[in-house]
mmCIF file with all atom_site columns, C-alpha atoms in Angstrom:
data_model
loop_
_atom_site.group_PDB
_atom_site.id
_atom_site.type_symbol
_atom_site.label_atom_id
_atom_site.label_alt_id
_atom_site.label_comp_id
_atom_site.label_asym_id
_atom_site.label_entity_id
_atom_site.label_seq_id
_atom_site.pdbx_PDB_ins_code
_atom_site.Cartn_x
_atom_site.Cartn_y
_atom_site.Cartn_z
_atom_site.occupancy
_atom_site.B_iso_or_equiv
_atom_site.pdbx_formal_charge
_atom_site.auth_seq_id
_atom_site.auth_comp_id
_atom_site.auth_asym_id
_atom_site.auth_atom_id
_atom_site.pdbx_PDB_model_num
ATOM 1   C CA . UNK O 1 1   ? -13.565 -11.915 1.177   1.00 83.00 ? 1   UNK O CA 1
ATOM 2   C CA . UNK O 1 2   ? -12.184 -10.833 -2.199  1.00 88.00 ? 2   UNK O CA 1
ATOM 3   C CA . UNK O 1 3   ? -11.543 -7.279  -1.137  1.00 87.00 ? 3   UNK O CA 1
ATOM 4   C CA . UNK O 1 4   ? -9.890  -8.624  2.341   1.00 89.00 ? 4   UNK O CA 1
ATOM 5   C CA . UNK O 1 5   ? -7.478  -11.124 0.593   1.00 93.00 ? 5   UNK O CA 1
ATOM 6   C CA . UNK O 1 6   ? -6.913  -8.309  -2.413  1.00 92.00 ? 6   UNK O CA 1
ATOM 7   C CA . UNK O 1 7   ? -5.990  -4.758  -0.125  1.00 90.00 ? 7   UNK O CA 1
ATOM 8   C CA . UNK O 1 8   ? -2.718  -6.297  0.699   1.00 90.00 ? 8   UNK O CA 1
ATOM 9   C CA . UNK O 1 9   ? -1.419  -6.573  -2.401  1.00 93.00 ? 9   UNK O CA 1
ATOM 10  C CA . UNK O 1 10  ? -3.116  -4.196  -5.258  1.00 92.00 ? 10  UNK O CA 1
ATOM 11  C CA . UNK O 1 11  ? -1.925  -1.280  -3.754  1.00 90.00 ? 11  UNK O CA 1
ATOM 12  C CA . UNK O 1 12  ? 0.340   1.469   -4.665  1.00 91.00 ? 12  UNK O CA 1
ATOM 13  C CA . UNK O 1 13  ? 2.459   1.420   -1.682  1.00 89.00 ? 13  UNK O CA 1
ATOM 14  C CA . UNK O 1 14  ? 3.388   -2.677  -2.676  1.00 92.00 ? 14  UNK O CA 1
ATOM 15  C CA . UNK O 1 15  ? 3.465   -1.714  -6.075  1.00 93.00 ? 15  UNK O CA 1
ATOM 16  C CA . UNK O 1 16  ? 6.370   0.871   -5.160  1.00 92.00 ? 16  UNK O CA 1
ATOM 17  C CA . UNK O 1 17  ? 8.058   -1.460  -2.624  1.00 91.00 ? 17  UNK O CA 1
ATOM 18  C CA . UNK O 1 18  ? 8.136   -4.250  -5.142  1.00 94.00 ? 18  UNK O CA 1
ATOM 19  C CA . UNK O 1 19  ? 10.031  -1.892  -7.875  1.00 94.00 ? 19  UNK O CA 1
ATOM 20  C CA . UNK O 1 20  ? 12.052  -0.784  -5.412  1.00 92.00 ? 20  UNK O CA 1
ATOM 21  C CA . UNK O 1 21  ? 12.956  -4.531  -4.212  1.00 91.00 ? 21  UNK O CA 1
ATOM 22  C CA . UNK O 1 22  ? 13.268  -6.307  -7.721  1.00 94.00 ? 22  UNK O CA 1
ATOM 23  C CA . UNK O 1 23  ? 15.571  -3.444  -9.342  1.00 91.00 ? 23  UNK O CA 1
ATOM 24  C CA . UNK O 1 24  ? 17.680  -5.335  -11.803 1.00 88.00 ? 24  UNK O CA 1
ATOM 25  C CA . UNK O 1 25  ? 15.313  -8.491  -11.606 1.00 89.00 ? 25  UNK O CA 1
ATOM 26  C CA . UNK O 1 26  ? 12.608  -7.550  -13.561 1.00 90.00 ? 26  UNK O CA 1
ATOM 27  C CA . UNK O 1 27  ? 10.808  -5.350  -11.408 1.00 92.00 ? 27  UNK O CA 1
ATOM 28  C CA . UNK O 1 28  ? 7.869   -4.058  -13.621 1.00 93.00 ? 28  UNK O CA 1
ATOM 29  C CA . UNK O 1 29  ? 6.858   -7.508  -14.826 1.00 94.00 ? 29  UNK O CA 1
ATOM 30  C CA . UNK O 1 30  ? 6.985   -8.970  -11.339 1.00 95.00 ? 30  UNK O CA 1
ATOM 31  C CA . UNK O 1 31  ? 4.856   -5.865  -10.056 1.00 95.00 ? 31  UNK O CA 1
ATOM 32  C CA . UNK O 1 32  ? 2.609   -6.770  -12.822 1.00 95.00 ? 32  UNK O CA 1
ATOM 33  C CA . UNK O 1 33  ? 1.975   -10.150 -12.086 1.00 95.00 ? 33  UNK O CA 1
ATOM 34  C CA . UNK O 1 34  ? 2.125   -9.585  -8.265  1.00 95.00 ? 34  UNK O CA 1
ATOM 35  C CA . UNK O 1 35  ? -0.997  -7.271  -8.349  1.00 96.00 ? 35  UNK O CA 1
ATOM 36  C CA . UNK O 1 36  ? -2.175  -9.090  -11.261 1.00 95.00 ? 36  UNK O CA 1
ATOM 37  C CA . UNK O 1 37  ? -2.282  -12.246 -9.807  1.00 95.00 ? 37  UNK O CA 1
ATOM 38  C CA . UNK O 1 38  ? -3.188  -11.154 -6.576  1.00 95.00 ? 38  UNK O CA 1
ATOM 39  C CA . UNK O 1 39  ? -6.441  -9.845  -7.758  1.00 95.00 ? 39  UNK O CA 1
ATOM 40  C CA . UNK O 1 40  ? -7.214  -12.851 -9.766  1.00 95.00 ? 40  UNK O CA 1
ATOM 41  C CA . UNK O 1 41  ? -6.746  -15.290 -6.995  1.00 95.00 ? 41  UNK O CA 1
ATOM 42  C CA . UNK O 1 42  ? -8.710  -12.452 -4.534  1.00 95.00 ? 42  UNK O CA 1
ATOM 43  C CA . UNK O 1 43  ? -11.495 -12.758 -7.331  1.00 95.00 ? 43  UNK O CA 1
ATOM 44  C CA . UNK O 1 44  ? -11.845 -16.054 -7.825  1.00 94.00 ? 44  UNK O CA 1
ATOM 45  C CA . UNK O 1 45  ? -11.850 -16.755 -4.200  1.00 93.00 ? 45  UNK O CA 1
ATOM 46  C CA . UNK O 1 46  ? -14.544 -14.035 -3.609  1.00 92.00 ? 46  UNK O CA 1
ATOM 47  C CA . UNK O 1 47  ? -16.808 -15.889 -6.304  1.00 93.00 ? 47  UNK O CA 1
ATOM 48  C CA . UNK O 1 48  ? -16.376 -19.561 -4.854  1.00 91.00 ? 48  UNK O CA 1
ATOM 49  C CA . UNK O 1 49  ? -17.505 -17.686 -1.077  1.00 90.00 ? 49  UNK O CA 1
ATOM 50  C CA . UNK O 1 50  ? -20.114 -15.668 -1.915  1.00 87.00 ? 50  UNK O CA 1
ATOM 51  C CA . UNK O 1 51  ? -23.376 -18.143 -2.218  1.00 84.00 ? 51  UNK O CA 1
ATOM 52  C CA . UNK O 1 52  ? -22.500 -19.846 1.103   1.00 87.00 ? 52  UNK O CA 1
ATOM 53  C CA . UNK O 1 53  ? -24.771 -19.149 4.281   1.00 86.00 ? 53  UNK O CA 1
ATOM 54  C CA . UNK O 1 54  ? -23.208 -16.900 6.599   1.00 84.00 ? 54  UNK O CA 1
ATOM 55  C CA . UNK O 1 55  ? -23.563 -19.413 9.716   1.00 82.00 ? 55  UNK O CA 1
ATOM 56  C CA . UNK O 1 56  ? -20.993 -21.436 7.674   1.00 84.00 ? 56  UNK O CA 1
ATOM 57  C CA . UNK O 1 57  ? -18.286 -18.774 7.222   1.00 86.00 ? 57  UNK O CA 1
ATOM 58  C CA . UNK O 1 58  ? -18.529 -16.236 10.642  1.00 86.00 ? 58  UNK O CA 1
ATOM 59  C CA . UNK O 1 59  ? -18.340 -17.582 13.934  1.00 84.00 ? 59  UNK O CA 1
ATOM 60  C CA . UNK O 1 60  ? -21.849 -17.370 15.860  1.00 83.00 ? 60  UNK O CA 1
ATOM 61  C CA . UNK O 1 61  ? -20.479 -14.742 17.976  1.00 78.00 ? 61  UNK O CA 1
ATOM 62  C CA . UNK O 1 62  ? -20.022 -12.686 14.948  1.00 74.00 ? 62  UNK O CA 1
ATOM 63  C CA . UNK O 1 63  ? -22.509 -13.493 13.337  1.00 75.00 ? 63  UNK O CA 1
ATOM 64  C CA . UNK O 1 64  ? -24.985 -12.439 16.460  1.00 77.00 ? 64  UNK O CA 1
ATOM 65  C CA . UNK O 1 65  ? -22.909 -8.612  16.429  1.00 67.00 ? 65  UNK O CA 1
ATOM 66  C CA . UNK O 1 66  ? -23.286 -8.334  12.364  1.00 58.00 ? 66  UNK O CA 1
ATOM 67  C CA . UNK O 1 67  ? -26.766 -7.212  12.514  1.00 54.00 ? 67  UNK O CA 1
ATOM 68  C CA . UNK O 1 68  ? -27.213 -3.730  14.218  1.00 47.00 ? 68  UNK O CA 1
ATOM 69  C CA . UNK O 1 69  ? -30.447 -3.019  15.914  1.00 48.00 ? 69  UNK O CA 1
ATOM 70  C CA . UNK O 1 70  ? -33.573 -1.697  14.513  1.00 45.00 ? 70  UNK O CA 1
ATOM 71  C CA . UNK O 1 71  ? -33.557 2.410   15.201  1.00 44.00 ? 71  UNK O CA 1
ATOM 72  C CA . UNK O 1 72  ? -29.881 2.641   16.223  1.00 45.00 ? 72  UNK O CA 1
ATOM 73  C CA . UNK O 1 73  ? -29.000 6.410   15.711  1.00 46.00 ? 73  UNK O CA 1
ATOM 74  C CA . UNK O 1 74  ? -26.352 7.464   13.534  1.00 47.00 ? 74  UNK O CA 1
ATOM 75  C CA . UNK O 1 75  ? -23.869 10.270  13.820  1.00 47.00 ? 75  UNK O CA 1
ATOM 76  C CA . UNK O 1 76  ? -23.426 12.508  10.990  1.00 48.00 ? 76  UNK O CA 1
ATOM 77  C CA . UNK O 1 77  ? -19.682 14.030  10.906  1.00 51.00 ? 77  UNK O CA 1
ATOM 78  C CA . UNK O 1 78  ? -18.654 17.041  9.102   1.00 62.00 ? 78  UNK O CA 1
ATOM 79  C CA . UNK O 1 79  ? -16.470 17.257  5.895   1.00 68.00 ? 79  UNK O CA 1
ATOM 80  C CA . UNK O 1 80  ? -13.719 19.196  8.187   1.00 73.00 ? 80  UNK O CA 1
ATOM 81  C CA . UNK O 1 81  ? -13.577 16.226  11.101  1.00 76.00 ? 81  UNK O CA 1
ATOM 82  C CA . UNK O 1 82  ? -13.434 13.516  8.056   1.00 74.00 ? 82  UNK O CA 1
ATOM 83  C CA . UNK O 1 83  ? -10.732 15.465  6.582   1.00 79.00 ? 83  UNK O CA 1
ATOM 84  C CA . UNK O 1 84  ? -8.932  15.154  9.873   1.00 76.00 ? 84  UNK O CA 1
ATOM 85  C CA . UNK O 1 85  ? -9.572  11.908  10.568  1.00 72.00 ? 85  UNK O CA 1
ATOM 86  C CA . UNK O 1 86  ? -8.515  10.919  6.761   1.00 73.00 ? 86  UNK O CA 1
ATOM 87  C CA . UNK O 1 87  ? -5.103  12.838  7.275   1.00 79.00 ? 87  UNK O CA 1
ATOM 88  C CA . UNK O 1 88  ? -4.671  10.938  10.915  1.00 76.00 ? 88  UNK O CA 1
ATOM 89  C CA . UNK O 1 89  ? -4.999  7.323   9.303   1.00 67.00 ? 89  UNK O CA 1
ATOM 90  C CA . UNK O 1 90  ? -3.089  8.011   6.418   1.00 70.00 ? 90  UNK O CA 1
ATOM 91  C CA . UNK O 1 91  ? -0.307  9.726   8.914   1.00 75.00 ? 91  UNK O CA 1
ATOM 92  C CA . UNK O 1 92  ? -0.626  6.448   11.068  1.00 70.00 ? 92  UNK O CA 1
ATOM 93  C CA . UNK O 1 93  ? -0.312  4.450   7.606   1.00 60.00 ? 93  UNK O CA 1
ATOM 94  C CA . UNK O 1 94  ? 2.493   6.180   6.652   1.00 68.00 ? 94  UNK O CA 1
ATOM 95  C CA . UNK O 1 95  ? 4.555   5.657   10.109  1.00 68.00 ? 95  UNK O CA 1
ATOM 96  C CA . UNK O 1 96  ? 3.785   1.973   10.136  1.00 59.00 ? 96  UNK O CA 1
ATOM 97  C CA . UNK O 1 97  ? 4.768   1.538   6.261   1.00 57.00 ? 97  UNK O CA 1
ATOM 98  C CA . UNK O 1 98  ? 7.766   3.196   6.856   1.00 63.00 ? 98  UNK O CA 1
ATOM 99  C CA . UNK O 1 99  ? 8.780   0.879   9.636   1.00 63.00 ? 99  UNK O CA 1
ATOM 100 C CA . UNK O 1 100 ? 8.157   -2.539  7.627   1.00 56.00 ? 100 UNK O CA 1
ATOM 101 C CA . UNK O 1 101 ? 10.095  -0.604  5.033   1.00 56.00 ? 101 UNK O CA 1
ATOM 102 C CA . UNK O 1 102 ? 13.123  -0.622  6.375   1.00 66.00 ? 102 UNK O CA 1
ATOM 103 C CA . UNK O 1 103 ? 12.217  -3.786  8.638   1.00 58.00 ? 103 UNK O CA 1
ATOM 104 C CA . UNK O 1 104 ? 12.052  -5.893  5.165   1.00 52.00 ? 104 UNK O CA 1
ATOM 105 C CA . UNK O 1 105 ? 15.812  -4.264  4.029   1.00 57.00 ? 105 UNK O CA 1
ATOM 106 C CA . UNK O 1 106 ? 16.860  -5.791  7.521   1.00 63.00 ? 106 UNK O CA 1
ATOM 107 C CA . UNK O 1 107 ? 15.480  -9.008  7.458   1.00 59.00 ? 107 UNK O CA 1
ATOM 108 C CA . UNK O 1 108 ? 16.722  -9.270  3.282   1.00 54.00 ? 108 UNK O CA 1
ATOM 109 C CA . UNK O 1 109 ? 20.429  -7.885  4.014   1.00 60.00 ? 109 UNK O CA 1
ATOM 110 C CA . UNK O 1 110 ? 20.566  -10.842 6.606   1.00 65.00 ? 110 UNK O CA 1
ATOM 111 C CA . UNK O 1 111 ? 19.021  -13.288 4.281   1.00 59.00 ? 111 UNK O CA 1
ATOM 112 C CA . UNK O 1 112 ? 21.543  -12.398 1.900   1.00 55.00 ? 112 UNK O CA 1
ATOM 113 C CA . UNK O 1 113 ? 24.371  -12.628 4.048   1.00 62.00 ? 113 UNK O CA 1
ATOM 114 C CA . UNK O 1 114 ? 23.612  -15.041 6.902   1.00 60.00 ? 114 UNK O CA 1
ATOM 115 C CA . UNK O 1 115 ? 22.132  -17.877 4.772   1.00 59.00 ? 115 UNK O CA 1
ATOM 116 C CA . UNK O 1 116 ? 23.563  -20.160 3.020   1.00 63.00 ? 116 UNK O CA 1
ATOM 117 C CA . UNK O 1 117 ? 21.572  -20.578 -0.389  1.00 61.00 ? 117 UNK O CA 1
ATOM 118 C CA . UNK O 1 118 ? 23.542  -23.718 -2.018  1.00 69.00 ? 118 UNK O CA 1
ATOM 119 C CA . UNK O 1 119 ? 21.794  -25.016 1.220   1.00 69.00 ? 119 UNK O CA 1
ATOM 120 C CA . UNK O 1 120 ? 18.679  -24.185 -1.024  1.00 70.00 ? 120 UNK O CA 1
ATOM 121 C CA . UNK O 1 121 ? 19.067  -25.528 -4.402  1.00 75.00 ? 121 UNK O CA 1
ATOM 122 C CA . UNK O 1 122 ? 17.629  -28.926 -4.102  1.00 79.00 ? 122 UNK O CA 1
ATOM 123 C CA . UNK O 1 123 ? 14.258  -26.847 -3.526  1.00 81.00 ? 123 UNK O CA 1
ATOM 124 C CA . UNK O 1 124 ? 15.332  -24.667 -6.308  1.00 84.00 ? 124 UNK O CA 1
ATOM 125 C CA . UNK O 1 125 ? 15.665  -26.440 -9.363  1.00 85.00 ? 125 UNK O CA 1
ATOM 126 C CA . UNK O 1 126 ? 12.025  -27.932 -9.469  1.00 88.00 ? 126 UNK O CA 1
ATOM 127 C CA . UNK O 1 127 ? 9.478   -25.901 -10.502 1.00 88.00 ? 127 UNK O CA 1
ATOM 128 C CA . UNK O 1 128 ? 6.483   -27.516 -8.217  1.00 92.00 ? 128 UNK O CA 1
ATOM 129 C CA . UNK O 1 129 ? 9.289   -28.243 -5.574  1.00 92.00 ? 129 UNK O CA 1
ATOM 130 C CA . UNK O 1 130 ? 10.558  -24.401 -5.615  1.00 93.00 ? 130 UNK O CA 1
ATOM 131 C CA . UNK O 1 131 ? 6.916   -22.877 -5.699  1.00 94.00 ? 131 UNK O CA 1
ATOM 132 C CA . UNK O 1 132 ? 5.703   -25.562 -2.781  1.00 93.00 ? 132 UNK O CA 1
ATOM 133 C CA . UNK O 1 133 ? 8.269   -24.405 -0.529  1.00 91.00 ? 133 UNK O CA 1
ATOM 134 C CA . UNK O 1 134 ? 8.284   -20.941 -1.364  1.00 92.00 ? 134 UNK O CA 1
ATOM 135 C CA . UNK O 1 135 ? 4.810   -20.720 -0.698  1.00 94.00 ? 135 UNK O CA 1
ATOM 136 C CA . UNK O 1 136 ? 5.156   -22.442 2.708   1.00 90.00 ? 136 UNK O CA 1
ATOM 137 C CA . UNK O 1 137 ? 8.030   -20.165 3.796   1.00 87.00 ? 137 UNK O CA 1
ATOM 138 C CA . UNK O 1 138 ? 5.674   -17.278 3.073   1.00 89.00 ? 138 UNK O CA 1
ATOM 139 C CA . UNK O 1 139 ? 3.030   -18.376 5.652   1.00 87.00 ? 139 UNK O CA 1
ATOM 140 C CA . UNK O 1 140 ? 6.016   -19.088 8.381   1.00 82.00 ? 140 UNK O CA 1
ATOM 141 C CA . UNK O 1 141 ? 7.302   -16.380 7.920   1.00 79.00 ? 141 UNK O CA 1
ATOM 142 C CA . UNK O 1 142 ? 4.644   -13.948 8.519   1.00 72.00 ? 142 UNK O CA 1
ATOM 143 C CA . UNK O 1 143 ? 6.064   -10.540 6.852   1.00 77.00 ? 143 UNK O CA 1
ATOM 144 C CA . UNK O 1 144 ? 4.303   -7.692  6.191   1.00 80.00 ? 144 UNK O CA 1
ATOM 145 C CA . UNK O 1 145 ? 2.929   -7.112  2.306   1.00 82.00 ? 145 UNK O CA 1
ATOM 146 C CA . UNK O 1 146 ? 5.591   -4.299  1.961   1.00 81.00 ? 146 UNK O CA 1
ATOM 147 C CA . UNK O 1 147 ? 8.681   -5.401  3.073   1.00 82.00 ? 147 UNK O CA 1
ATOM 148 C CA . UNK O 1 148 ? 8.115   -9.400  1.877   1.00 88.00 ? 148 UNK O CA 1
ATOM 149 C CA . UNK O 1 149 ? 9.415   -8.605  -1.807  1.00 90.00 ? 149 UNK O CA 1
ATOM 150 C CA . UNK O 1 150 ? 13.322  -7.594  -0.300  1.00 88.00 ? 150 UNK O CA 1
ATOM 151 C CA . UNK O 1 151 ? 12.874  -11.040 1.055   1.00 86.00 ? 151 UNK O CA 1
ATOM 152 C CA . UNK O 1 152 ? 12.113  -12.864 -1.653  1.00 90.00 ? 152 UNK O CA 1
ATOM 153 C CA . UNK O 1 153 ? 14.206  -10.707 -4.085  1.00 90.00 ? 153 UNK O CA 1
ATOM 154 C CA . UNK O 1 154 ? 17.179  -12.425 -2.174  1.00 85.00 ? 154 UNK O CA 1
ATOM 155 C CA . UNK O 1 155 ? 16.193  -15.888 -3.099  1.00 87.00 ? 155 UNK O CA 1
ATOM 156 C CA . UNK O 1 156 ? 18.270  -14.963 -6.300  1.00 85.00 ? 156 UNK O CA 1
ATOM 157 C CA . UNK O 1 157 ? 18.379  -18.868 -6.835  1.00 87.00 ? 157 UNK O CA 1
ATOM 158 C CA . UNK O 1 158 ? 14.653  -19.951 -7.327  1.00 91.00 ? 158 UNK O CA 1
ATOM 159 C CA . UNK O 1 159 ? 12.429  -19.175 -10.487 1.00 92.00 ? 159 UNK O CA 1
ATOM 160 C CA . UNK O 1 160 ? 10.630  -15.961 -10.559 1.00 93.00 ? 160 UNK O CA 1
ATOM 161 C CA . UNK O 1 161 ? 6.952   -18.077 -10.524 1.00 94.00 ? 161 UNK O CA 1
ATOM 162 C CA . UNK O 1 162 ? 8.340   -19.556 -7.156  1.00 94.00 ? 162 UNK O CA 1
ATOM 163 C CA . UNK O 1 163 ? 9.434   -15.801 -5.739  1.00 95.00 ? 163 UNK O CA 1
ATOM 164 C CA . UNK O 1 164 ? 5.803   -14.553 -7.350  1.00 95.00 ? 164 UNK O CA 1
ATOM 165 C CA . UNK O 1 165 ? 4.011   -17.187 -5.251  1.00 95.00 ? 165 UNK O CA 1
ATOM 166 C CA . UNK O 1 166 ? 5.510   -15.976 -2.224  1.00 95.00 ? 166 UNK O CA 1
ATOM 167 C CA . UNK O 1 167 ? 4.842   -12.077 -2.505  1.00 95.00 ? 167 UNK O CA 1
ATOM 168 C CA . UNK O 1 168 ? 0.902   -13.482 -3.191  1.00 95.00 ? 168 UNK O CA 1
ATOM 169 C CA . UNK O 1 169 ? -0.093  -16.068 -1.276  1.00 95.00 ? 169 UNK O CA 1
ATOM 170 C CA . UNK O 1 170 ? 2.012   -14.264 1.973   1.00 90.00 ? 170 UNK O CA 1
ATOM 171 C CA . UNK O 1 171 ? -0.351  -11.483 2.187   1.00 92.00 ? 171 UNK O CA 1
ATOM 172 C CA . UNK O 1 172 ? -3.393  -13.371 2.453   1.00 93.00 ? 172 UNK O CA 1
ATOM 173 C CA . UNK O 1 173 ? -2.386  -16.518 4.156   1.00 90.00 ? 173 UNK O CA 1
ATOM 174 C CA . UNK O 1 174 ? -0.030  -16.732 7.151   1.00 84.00 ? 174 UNK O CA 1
ATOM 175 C CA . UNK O 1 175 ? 0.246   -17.634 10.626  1.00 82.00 ? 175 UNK O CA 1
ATOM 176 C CA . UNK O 1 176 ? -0.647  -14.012 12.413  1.00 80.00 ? 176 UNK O CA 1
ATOM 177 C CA . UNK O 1 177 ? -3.119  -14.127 10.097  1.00 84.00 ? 177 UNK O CA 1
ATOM 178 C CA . UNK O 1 178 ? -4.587  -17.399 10.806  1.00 84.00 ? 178 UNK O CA 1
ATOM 179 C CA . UNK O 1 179 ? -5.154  -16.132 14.142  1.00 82.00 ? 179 UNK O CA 1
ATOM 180 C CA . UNK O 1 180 ? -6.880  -13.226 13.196  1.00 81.00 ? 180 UNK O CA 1
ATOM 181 C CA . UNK O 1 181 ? -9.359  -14.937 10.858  1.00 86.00 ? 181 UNK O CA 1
ATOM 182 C CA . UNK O 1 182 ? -10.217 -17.382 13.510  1.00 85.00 ? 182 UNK O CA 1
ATOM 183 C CA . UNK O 1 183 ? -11.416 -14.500 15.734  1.00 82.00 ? 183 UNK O CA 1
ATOM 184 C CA . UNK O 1 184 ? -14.069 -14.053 13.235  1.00 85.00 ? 184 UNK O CA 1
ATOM 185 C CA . UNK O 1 185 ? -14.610 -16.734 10.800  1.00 90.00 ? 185 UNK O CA 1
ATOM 186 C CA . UNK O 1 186 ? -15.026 -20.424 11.855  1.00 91.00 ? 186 UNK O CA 1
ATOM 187 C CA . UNK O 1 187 ? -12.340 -22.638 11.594  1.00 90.00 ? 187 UNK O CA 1
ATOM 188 C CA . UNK O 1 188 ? -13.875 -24.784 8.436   1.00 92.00 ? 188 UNK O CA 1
ATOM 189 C CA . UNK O 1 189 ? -13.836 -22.240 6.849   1.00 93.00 ? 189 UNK O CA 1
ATOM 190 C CA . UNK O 1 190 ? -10.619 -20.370 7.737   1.00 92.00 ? 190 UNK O CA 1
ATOM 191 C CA . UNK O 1 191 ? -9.044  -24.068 7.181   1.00 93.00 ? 191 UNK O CA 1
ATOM 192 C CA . UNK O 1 192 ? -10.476 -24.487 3.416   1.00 93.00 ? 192 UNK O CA 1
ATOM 193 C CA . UNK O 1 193 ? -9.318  -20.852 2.569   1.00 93.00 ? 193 UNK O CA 1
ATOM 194 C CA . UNK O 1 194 ? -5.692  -21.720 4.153   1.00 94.00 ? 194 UNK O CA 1
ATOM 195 C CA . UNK O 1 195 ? -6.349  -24.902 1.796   1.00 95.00 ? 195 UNK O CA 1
ATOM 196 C CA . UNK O 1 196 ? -7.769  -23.680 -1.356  1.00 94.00 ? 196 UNK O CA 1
ATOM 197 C CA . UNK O 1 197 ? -5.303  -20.292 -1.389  1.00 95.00 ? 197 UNK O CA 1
ATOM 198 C CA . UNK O 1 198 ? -2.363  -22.115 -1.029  1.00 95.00 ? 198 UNK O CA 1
ATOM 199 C CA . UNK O 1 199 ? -3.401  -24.656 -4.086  1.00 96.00 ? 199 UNK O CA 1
ATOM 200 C CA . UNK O 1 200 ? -4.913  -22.077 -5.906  1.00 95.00 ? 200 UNK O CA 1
ATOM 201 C CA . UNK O 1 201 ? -1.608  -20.020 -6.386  1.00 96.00 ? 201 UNK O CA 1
ATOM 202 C CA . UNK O 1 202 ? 0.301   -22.695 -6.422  1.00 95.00 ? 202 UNK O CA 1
ATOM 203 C CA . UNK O 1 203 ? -1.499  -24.153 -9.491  1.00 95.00 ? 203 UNK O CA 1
ATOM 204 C CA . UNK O 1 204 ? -1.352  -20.435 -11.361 1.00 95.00 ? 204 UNK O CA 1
ATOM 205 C CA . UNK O 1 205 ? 1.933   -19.561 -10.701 1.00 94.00 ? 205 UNK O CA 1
ATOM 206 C CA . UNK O 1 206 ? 3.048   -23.192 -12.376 1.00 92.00 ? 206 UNK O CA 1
ATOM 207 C CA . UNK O 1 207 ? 0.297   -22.569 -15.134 1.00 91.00 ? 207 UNK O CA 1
ATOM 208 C CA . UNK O 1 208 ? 2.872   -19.200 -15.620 1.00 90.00 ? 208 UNK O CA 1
ATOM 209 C CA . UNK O 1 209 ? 6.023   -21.541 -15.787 1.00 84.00 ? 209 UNK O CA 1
ATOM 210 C CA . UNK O 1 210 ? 4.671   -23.314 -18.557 1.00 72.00 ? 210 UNK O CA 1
ATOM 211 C CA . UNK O 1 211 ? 3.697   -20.104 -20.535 1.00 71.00 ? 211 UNK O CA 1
ATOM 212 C CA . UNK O 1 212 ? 7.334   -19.140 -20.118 1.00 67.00 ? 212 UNK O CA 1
ATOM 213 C CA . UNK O 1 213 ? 7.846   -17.065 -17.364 1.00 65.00 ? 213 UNK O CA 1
#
């Protein structure tokens, strides 16, 4: 669990996309704390998961498929086809960052120019308020890991704790997500991860507005 919530964010490509997106804002201290906090919150949620049975967290059908049968032969691939299958992912990876890329400076130059943000500033100028509803925007929104910080770099108006709280919780929690992790965990426990995420960053990133940030 703690290395599926934490790949999204404590990467290099999200580290670059979040420089690039936060120029002018801050960018290396809002990198920081993005992978920072991201790993924290992938941590502690890894820790409170790990003890419980595994009928309680996959869904039977899963849990039927996890374990492979007795004698089940293995291939053995050579260090040229890994190569070449190494270079085909991280070709694939590239494509499909690139597209997000320059999906997330669409969907922030309209942001910044379609919307209204005096619309906005009620939400704004409370801390819990401006977190709360940052947070939720990030799960309805849905927005890929590296193209989520030109969104939320255009929310010029809310605190950086609120904007930080979207770029984490976003990446591990949101609707096509949802989906996906009721395909293989049950829906307790998809529900009181959804739950526990969204109160867990939420209470970090205001335990950061008090230290200053």
């Amino acid at each position: 669990v703690a290395y599926m919530l934490a790949a999204p964010i404590v990467n290099p490509i999200v580290a670059v996309a979040t420089l690039a997106a936060f120029r002018g804002q801050g960018a290396a201290e809002m990198t920081m704390l993005r992978l920072g906090v991201g790993w924290m919150v992938a941590v502690i949620a890894g820790m409170a998961v790990h003890n419980l049975a595994l009928h309680h967290v996959l869904r039977p059908s899963v849990l039927l498929t996890a374990v492979s049968p007795a004698g089940s032969p293995r291939t053995d691939t050579r260090g040229l086809e890994r190569w070449r299958g190494a270079l085909g992912v991280a070709a694939n990876d590239f494509l499909d960052v690139s597209f997000f890329f320059i999906l997330g400076a669409g969907a922030a130059a309209l942001l910044g120019t379609a919307v209204n943000q005096t619309l906005l500033l009620p939400f704004a100028m409370e801390p819990a308020l401006a977190v709360g509803s940052m947070m939720a925007l990030a799960v309805l929104l849905s927005l890929c890991s590296t193209s989520d910080a030109f969104v939320a770099a255009t929310f010029v108006m809310f605190p950086a704790v609120a904007k930080l709280a979207f770029l984490v919780l976003g990446p591990m929690i949101d609707l096509k997500l949802l989906f996906l992790y009721s395909s293989v965990f049950t829906r307790r426990f998809v529900a009181g991860l959804a739950i526990g995420l969204y109160i867990l960053v939420g209470l970090i990133c205001l335990r950061l507005t008090v230290l200053g940030l």
